[in-house]
mmCIF file of C-alpha atoms and ligand atoms in Angstrom:
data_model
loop_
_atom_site.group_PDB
_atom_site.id
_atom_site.type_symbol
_atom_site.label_atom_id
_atom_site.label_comp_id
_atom_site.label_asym_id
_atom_site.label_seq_id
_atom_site.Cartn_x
_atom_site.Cartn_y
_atom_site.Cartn_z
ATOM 1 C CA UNK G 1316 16.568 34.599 137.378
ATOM 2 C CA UNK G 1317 18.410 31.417 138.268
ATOM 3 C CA UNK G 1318 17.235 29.062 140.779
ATOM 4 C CA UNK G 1319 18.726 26.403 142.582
ATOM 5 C CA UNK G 1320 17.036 22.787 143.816
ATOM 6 C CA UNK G 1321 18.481 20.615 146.739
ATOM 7 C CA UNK G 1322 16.968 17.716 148.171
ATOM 8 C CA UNK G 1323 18.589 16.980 151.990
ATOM 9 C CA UNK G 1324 17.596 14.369 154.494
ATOM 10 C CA UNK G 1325 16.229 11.255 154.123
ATOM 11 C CA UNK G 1326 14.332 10.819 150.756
ATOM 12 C CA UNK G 1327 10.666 10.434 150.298
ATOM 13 C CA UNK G 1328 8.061 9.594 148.232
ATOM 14 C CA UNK G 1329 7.095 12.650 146.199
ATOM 15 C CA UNK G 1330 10.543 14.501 146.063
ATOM 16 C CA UNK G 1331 10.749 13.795 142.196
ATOM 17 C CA UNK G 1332 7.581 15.371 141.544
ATOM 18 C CA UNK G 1333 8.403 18.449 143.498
ATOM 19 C CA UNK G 1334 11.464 18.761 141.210
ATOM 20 C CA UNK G 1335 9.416 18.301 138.046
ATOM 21 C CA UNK G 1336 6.940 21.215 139.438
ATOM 22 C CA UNK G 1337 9.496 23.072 140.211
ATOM 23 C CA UNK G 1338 11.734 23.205 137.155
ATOM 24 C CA UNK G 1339 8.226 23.133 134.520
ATOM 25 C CA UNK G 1340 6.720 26.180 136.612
ATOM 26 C CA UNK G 1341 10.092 28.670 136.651
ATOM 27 C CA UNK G 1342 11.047 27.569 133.295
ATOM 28 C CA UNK G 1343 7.464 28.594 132.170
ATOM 29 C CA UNK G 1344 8.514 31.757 133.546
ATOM 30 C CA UNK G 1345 11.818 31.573 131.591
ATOM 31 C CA UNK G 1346 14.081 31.525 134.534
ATOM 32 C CA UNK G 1347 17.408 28.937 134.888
ATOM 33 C CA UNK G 1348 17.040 26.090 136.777
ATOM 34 C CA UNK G 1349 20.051 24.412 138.365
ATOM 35 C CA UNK G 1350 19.990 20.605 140.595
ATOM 36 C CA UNK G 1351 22.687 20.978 143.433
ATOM 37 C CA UNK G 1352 23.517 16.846 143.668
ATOM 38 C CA UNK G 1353 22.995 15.223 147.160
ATOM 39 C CA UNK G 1354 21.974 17.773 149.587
ATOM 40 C CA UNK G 1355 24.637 20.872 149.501
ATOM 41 C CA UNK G 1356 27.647 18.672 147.777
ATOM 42 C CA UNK G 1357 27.130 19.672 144.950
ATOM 43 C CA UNK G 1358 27.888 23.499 145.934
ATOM 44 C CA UNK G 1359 30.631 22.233 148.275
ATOM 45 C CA UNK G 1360 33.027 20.839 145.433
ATOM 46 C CA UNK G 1361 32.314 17.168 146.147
ATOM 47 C CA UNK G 1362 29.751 16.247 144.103
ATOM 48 C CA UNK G 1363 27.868 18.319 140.981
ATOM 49 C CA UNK G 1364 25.574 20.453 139.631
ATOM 50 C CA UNK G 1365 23.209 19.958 136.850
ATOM 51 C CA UNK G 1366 21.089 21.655 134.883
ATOM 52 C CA UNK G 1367 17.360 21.180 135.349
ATOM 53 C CA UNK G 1368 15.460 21.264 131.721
ATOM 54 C CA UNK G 1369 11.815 20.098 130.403
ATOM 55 C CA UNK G 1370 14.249 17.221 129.250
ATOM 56 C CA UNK G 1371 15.704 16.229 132.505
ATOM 57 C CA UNK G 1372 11.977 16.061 134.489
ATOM 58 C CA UNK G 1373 10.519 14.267 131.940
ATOM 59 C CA UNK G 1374 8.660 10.956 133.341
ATOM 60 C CA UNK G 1375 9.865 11.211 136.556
ATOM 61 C CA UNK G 1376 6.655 12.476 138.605
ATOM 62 C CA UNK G 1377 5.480 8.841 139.420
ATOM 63 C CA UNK G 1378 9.146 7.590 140.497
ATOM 64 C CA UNK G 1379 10.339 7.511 144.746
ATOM 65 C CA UNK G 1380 13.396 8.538 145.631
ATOM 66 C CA UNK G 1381 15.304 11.774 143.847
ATOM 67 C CA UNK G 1382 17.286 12.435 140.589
ATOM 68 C CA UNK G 1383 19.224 14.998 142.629
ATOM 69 C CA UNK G 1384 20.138 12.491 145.357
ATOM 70 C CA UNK G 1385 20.055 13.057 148.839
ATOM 71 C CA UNK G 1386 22.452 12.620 152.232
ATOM 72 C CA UNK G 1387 21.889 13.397 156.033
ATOM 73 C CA UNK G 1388 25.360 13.949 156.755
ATOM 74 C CA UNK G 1389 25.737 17.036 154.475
ATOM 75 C CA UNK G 1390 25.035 19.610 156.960
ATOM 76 C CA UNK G 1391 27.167 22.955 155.610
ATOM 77 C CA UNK G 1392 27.684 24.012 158.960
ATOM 78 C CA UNK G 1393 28.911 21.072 160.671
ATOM 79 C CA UNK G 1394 30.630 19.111 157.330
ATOM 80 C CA UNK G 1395 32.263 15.784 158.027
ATOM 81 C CA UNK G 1396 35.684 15.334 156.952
ATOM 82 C CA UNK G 1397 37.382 12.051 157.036
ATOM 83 C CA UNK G 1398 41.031 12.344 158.887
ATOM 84 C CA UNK G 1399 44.180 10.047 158.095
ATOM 85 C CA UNK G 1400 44.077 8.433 161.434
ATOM 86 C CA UNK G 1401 40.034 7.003 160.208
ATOM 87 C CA UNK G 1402 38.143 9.799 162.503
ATOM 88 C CA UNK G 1403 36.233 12.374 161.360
ATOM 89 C CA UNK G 1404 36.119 15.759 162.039
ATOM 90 C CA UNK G 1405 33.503 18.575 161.573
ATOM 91 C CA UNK G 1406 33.635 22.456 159.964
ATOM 92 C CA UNK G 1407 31.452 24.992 159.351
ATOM 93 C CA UNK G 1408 31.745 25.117 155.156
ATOM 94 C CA UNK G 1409 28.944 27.295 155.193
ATOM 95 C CA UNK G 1410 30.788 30.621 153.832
ATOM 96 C CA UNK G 1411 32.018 28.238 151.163
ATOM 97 C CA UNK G 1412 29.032 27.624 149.829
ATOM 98 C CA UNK G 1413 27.386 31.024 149.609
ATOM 99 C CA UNK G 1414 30.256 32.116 147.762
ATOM 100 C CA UNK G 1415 30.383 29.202 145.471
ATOM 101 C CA UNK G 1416 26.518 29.814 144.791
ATOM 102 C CA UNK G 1417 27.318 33.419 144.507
ATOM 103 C CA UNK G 1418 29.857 32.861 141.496
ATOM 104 C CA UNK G 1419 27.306 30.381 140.031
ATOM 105 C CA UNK G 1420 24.828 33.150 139.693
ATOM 106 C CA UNK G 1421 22.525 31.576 141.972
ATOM 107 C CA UNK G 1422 19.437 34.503 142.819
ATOM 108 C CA UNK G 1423 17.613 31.953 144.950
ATOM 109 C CA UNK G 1424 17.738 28.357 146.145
ATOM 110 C CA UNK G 1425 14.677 26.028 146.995
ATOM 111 C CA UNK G 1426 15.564 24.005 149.436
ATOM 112 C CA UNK G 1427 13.668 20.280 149.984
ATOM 113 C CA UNK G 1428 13.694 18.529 153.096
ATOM 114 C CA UNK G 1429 12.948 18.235 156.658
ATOM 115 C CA UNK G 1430 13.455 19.560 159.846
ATOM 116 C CA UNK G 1431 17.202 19.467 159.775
ATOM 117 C CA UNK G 1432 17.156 20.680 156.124
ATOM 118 C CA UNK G 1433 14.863 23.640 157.446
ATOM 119 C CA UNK G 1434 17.087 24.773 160.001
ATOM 120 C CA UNK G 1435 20.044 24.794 157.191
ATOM 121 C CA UNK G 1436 17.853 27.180 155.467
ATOM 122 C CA UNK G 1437 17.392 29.530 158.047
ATOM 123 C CA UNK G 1438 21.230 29.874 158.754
ATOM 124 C CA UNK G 1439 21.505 30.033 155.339
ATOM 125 C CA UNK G 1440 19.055 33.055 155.292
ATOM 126 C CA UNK G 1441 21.172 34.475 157.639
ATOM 127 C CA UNK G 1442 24.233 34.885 155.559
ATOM 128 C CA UNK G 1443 22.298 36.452 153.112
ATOM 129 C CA UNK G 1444 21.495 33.555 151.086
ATOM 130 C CA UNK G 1445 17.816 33.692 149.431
ATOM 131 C CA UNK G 1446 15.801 30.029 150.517
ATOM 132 C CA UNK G 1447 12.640 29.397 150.247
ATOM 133 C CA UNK G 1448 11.797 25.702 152.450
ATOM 134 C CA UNK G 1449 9.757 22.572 150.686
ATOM 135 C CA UNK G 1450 8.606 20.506 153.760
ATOM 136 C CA UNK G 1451 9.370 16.661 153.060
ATOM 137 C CA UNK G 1452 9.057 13.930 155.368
ATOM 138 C CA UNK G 1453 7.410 10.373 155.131
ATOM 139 C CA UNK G 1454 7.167 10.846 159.721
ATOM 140 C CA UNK G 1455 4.590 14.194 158.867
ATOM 141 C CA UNK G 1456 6.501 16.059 161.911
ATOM 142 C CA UNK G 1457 6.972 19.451 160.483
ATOM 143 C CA UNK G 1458 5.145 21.986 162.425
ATOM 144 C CA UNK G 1459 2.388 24.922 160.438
ATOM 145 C CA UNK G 1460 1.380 22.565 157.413
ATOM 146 C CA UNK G 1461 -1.522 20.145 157.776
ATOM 147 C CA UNK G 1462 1.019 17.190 156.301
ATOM 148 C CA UNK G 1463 4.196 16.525 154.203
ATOM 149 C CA UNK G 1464 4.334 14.470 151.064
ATOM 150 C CA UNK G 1465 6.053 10.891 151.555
ATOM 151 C CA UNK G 1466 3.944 10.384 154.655
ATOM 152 C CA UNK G 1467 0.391 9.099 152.772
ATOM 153 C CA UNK G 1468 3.060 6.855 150.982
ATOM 154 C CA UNK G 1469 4.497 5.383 154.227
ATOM 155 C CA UNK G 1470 1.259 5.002 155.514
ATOM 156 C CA UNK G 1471 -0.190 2.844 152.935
ATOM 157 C CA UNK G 1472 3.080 0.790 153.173
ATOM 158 C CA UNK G 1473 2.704 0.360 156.688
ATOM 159 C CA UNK G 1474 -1.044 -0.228 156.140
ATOM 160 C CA UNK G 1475 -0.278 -3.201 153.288
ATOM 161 C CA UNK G 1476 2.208 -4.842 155.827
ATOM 162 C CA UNK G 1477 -0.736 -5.029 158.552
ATOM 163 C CA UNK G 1478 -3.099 -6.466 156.324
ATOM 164 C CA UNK G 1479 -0.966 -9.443 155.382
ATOM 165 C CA UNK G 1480 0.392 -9.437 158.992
ATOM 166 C CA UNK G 1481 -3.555 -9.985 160.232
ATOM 167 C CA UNK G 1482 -4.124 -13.144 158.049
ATOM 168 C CA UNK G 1483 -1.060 -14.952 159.285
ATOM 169 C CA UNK G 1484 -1.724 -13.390 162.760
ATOM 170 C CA UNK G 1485 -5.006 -15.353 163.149
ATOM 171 C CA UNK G 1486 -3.587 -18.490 161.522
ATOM 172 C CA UNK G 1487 -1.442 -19.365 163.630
ATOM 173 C CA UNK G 1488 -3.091 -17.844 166.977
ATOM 174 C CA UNK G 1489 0.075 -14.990 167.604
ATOM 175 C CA UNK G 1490 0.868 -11.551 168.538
ATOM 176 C CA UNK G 1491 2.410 -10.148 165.767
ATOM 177 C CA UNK G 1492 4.461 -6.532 166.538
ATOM 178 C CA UNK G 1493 4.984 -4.092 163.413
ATOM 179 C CA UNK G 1494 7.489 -1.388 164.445
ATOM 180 C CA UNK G 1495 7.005 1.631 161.529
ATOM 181 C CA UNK G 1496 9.138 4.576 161.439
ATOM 182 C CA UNK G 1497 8.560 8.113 162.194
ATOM 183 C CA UNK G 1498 11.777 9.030 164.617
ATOM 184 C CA UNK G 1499 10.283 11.258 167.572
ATOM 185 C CA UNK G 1500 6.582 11.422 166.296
ATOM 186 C CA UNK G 1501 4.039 8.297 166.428
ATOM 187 C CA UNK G 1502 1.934 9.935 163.166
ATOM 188 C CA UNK G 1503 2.791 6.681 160.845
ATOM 189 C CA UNK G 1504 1.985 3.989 163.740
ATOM 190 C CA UNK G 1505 -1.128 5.983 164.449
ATOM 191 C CA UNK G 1506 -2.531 6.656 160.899
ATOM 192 C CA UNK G 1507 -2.088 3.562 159.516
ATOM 193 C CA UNK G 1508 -2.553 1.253 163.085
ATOM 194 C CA UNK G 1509 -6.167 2.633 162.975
ATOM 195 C CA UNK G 1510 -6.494 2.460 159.282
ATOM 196 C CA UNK G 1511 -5.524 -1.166 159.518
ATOM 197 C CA UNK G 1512 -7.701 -1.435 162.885
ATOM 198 C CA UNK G 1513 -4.595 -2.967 165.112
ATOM 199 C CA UNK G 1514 -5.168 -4.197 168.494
ATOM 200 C CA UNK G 1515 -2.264 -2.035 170.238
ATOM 201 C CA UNK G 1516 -0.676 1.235 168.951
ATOM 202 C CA UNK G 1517 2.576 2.451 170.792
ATOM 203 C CA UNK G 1518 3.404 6.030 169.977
ATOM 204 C CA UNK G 1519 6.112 7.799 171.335
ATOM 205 C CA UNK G 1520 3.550 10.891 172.875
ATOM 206 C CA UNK G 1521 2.085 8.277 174.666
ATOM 207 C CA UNK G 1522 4.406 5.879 177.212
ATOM 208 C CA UNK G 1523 2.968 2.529 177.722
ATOM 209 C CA UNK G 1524 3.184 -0.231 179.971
ATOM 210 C CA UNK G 1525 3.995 -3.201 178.869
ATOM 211 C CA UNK G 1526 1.340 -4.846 181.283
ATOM 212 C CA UNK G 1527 -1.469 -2.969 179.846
ATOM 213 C CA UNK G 1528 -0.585 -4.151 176.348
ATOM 214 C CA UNK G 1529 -0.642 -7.687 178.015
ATOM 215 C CA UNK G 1530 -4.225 -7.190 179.402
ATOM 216 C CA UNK G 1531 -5.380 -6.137 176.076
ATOM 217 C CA UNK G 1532 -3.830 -9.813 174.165
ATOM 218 C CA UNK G 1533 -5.436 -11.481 177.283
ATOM 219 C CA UNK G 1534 -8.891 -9.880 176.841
ATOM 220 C CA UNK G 1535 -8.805 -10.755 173.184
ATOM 221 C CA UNK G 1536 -7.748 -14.007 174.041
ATOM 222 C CA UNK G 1537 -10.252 -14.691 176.639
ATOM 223 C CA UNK G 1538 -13.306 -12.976 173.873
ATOM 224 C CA UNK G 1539 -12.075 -15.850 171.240
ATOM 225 C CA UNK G 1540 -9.819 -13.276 169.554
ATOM 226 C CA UNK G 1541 -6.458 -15.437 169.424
ATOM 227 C CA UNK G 1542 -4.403 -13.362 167.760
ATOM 228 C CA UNK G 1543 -3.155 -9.769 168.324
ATOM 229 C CA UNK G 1544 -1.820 -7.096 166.090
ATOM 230 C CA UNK G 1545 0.528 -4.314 168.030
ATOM 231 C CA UNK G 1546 1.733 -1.713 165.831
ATOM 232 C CA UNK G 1547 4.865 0.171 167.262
ATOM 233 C CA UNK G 1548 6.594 3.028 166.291
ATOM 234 C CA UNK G 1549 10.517 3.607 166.349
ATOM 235 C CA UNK G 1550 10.540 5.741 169.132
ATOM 236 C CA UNK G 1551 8.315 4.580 171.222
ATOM 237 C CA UNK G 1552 9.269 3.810 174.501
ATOM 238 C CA UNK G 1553 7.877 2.850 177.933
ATOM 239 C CA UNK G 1554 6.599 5.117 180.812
ATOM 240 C CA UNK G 1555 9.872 5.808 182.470
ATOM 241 C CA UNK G 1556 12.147 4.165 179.857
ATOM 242 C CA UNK G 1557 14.243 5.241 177.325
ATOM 243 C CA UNK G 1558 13.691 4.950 173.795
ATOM 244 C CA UNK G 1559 15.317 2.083 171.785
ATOM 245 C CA UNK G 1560 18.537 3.196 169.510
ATOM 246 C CA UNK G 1561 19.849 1.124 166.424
ATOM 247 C CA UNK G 1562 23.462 0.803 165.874
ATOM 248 C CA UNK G 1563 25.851 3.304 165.429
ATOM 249 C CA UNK G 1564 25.032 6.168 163.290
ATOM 250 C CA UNK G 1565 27.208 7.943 160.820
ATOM 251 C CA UNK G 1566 29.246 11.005 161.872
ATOM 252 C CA UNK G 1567 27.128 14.054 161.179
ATOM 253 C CA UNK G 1568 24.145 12.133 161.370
ATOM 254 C CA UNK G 1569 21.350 12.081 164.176
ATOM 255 C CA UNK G 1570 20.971 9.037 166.546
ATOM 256 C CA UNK G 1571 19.136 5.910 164.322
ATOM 257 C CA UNK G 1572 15.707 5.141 166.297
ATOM 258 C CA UNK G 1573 14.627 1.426 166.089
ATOM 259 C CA UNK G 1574 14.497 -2.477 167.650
ATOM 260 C CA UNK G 1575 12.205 -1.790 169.943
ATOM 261 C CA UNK G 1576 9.606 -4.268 168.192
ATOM 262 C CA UNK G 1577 11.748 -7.545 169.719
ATOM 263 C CA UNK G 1578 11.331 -5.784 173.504
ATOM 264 C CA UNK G 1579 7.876 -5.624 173.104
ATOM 265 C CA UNK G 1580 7.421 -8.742 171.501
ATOM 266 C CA UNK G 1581 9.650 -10.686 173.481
ATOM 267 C CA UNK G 1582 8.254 -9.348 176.560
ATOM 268 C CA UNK G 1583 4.667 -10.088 175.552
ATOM 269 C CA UNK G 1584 5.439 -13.732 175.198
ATOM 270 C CA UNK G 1585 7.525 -13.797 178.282
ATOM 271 C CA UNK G 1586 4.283 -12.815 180.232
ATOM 272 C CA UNK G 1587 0.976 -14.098 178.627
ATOM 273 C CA UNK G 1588 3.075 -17.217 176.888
ATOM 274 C CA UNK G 1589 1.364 -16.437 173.876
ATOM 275 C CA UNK G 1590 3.881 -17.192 170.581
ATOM 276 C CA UNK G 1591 5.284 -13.333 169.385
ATOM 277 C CA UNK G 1592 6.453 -12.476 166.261
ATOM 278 C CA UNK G 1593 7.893 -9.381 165.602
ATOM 279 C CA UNK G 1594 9.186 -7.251 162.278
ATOM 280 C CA UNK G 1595 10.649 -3.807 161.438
ATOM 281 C CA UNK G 1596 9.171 -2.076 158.315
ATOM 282 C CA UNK G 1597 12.340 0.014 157.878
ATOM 283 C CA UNK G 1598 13.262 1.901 154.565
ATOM 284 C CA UNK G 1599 10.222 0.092 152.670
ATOM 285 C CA UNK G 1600 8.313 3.383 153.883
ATOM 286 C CA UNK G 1601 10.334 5.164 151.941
ATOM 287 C CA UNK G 1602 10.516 3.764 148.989
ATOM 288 C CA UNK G 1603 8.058 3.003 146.249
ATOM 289 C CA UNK G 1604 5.617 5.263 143.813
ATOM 290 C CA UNK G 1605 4.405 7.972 145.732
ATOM 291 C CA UNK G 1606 0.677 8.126 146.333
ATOM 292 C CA UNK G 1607 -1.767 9.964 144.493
ATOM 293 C CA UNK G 1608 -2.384 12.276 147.217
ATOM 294 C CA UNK G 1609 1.459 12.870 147.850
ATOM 295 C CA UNK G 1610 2.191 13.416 143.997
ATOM 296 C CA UNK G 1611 -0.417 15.964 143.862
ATOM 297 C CA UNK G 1612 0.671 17.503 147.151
ATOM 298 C CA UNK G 1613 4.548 17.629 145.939
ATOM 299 C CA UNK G 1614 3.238 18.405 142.572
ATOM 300 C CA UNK G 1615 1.599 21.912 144.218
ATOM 301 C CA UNK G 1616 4.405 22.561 146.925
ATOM 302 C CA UNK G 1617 7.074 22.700 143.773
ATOM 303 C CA UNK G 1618 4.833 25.287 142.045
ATOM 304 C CA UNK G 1619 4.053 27.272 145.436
ATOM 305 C CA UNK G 1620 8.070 27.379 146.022
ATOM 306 C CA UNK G 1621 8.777 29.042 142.730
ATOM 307 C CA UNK G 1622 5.790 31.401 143.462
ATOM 308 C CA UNK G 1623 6.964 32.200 146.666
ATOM 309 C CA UNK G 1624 10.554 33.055 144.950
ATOM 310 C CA UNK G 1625 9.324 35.209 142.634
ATOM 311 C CA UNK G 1626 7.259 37.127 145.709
ATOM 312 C CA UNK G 1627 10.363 37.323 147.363
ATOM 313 C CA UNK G 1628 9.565 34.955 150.392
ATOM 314 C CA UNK G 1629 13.009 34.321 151.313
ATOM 315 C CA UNK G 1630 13.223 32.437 154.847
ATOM 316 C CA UNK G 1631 9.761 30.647 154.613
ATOM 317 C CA UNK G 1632 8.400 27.986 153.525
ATOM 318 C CA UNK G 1633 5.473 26.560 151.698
ATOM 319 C CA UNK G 1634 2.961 24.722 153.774
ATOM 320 C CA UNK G 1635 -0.556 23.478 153.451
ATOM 321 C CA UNK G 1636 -3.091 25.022 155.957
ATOM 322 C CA UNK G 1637 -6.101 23.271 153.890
ATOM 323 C CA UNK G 1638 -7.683 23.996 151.524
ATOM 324 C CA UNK G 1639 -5.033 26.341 150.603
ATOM 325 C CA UNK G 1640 -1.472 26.427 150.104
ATOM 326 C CA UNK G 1641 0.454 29.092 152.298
ATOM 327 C CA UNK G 1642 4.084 30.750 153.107
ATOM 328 C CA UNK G 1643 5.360 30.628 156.801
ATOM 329 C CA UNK G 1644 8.334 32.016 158.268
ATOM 330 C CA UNK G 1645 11.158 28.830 158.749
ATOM 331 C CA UNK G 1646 11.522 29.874 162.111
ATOM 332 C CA UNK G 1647 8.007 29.611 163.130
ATOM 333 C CA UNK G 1648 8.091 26.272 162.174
ATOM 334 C CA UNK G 1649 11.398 25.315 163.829
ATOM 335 C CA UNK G 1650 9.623 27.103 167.288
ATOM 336 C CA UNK G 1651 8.235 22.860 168.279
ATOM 337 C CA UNK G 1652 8.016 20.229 166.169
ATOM 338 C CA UNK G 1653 5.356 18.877 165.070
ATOM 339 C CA UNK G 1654 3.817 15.644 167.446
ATOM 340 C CA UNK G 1655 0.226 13.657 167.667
ATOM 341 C CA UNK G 1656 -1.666 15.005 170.005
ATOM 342 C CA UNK G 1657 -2.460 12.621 172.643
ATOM 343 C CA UNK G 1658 -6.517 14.324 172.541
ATOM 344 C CA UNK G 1659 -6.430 14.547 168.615
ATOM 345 C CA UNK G 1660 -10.065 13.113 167.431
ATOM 346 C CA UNK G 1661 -7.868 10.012 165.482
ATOM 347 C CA UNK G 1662 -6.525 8.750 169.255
ATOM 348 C CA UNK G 1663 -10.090 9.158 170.688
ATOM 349 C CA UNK G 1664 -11.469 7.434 167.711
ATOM 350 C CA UNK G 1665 -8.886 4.516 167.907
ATOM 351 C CA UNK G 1666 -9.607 4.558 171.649
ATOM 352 C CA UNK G 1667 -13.406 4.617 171.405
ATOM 353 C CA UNK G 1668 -12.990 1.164 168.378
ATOM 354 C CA UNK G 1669 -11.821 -0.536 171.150
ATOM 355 C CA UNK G 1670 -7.479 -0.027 170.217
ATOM 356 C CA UNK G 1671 -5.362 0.285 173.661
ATOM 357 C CA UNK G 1672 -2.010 2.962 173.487
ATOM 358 C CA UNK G 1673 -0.915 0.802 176.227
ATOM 359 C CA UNK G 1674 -2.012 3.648 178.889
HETATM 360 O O1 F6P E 1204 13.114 10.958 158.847
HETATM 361 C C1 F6P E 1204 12.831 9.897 157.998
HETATM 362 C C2 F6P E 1204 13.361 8.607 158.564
HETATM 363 O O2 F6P E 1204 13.010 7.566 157.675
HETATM 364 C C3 F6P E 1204 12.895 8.291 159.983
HETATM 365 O O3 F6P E 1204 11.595 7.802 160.026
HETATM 366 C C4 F6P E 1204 13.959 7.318 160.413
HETATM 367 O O4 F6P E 1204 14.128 7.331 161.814
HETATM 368 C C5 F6P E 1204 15.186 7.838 159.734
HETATM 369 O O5 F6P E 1204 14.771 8.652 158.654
HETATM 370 C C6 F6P E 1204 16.087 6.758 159.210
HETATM 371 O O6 F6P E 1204 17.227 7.362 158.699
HETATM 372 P P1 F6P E 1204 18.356 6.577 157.892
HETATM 373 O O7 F6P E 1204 17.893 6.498 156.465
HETATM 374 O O8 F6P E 1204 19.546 7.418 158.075
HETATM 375 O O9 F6P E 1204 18.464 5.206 158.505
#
């Protein structure tokens, strides 16, 4: 048996020790492991492949980011190519790749990544390939498994860079406005805005208005409370608005979420005249030494994806439905993505400790 690993998408904290688990458990079985190098490249002709060994893993469980590199513009089906005139183009390189990975001697590839990664895997099913899905994501919005590893990471990130954002907050008597990632889904504002008991959180489930957030900085004004923390993430946006987009993205890569911190902040001080500071967390939540709970988590999901190969679970992909760890079928988790649930006992919590969505 020879297996291949490839890590797509945007990295997070963990992916190295679902690589280790990976290549330890199917070598214990005495199978071949093979690292495809950033995303599907290395199958594609532009970039390599490696062998995985006992060697190769060693020491790496504890490290962010991914010996086998990553890319979100690697996409087999719609592959950028970069014309004379500057432009790029797309094509579908996806027959290209199962034959390449047929000559290899690949039986089976585990692929490691997100939602966009996912539905790769599923088209790749569909030309016969044999995939088995890792979910990975530090935003937690893949549908059917209780959480992703990266996303306790990102969440204690975000959660260090509200603590120090409190003291200075108070000292100098100002709103300060943390904007945390997470693309469509408000999971990291949420987790660690209560965690680090902010005054505002802004998800993107739940559209705000700007003048509620004022109210709440004016009733903690008025109670003594001088200072105000609002933590916002990317794609939030306000009842009948639009979300806020970065820059230009990348061909082949999806629309970059972000800058809506300096709206909110700017408006704030525009209407209660309070001082406003704002800052984006960006790719700090991605980086760094994943948690304990998303080592063990990644350290489990590698193991359950070379279980699930050897029981033949081709199309699915390991998930954690808690205690245990479970198979489900890709396209039952492409059916919605996963979102917070505006009802969700962590919103009612943060609601009932006195934090306003801005609703
Ligand atoms: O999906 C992970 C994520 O970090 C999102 O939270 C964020 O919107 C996006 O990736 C950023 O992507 P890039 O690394 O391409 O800027």
């Amino acid at each position: 048996m020879r297996i291949a690993l490839s890590t797509g998408g945007g990295d997070a904290p963990g992916l190295n020790a679902v690589i280790r688990a990976a290549t330890l458990t199917a070598i214990d079985r005495g199978w071949d492991v093979l690292g495809i190098i950033r995303g599907y490249a290395g199958l594609l002709g532009d970039d390599e492949i490696i062998q995985l060994t006992r060697e190769r893993v060693r020491g790496i469980a504890h490290l962010g980011g991914t010996i086998l590199r990553s890319t979100n513009r690697g996409n087999p089906f719609h592959y950028p190519i970069l014309k004379d005139d500057g432009t790029y183009t797309e094509i579908d390189r996806s027959d290209e790749l199962v034959a390449t990975a047929r000559s290899l001697g690949i039986d089976a590839i585990v692929s490691i990544g997100g939602d966009g990664s996912l539905a790769i895997a599923k088209r790749l099913c569909e030309k016969g390939m044999k995939v088995v899905g890792v979910p990975k994501t530090i935003d937690n919005d893949v549908a059917c498994t209780v959480s992703t590893f990266g996303f306790d990471t990102a969440v204690q990130t975000a959660l260090d860079a509200i603590d120090k954002l409190h003291t200075t907050a108070e000292s100098h008597d100002r709103v300060m406005v943390l904007e945390v990632m997470g693309r469509n889904a408000g999971f990291i504002a949420l987790h660690s805005g209560l965690a680090g008991t902010a005054d505002v959180i802004l998800i993107p489930e739940i559209p705000y208005d700007i003048e509620k957030v004022c109210e709440k900085v004016r009733r903690r004004d008025r109670s003594g409370r001088r200072f105000s923390i609002v933590v916002i993430a990317e794609g939030a946006f306000p009842a009948g608005g639009e979300e806020s987009v970065l820059g230009e993205s990348m061909p082949g890569q999806a629309k970059r979420l972000g800058g809506i911190a300096e709206d909110v902040a700017l408006e704030i001080q525009r209407r209660t005249g309070k001082e406003c500071r704002w800052m984006i967390l960006g790719h700090l939540q991605r980086g760094g030494q994943p948690t304990g709970y998303d080592r063990l988590l990644a350290t489990r999901f590698g193991a359950a994806a070379v279980r699930a190969v050897a029981d033949e679970r081709w199309g699915h992909m390991v998930a954690l439905q808690s205690p245990h760890l479970v198979t489900v079928p890709i396209e039952e988790v492409l059916r919605e993505p996963k979102r917070v649930d505006p009802m969700h006992d962590i919103v009612l919590t943060a609601r009932a400790t006195g934090i306003s969505f801005g609703d």
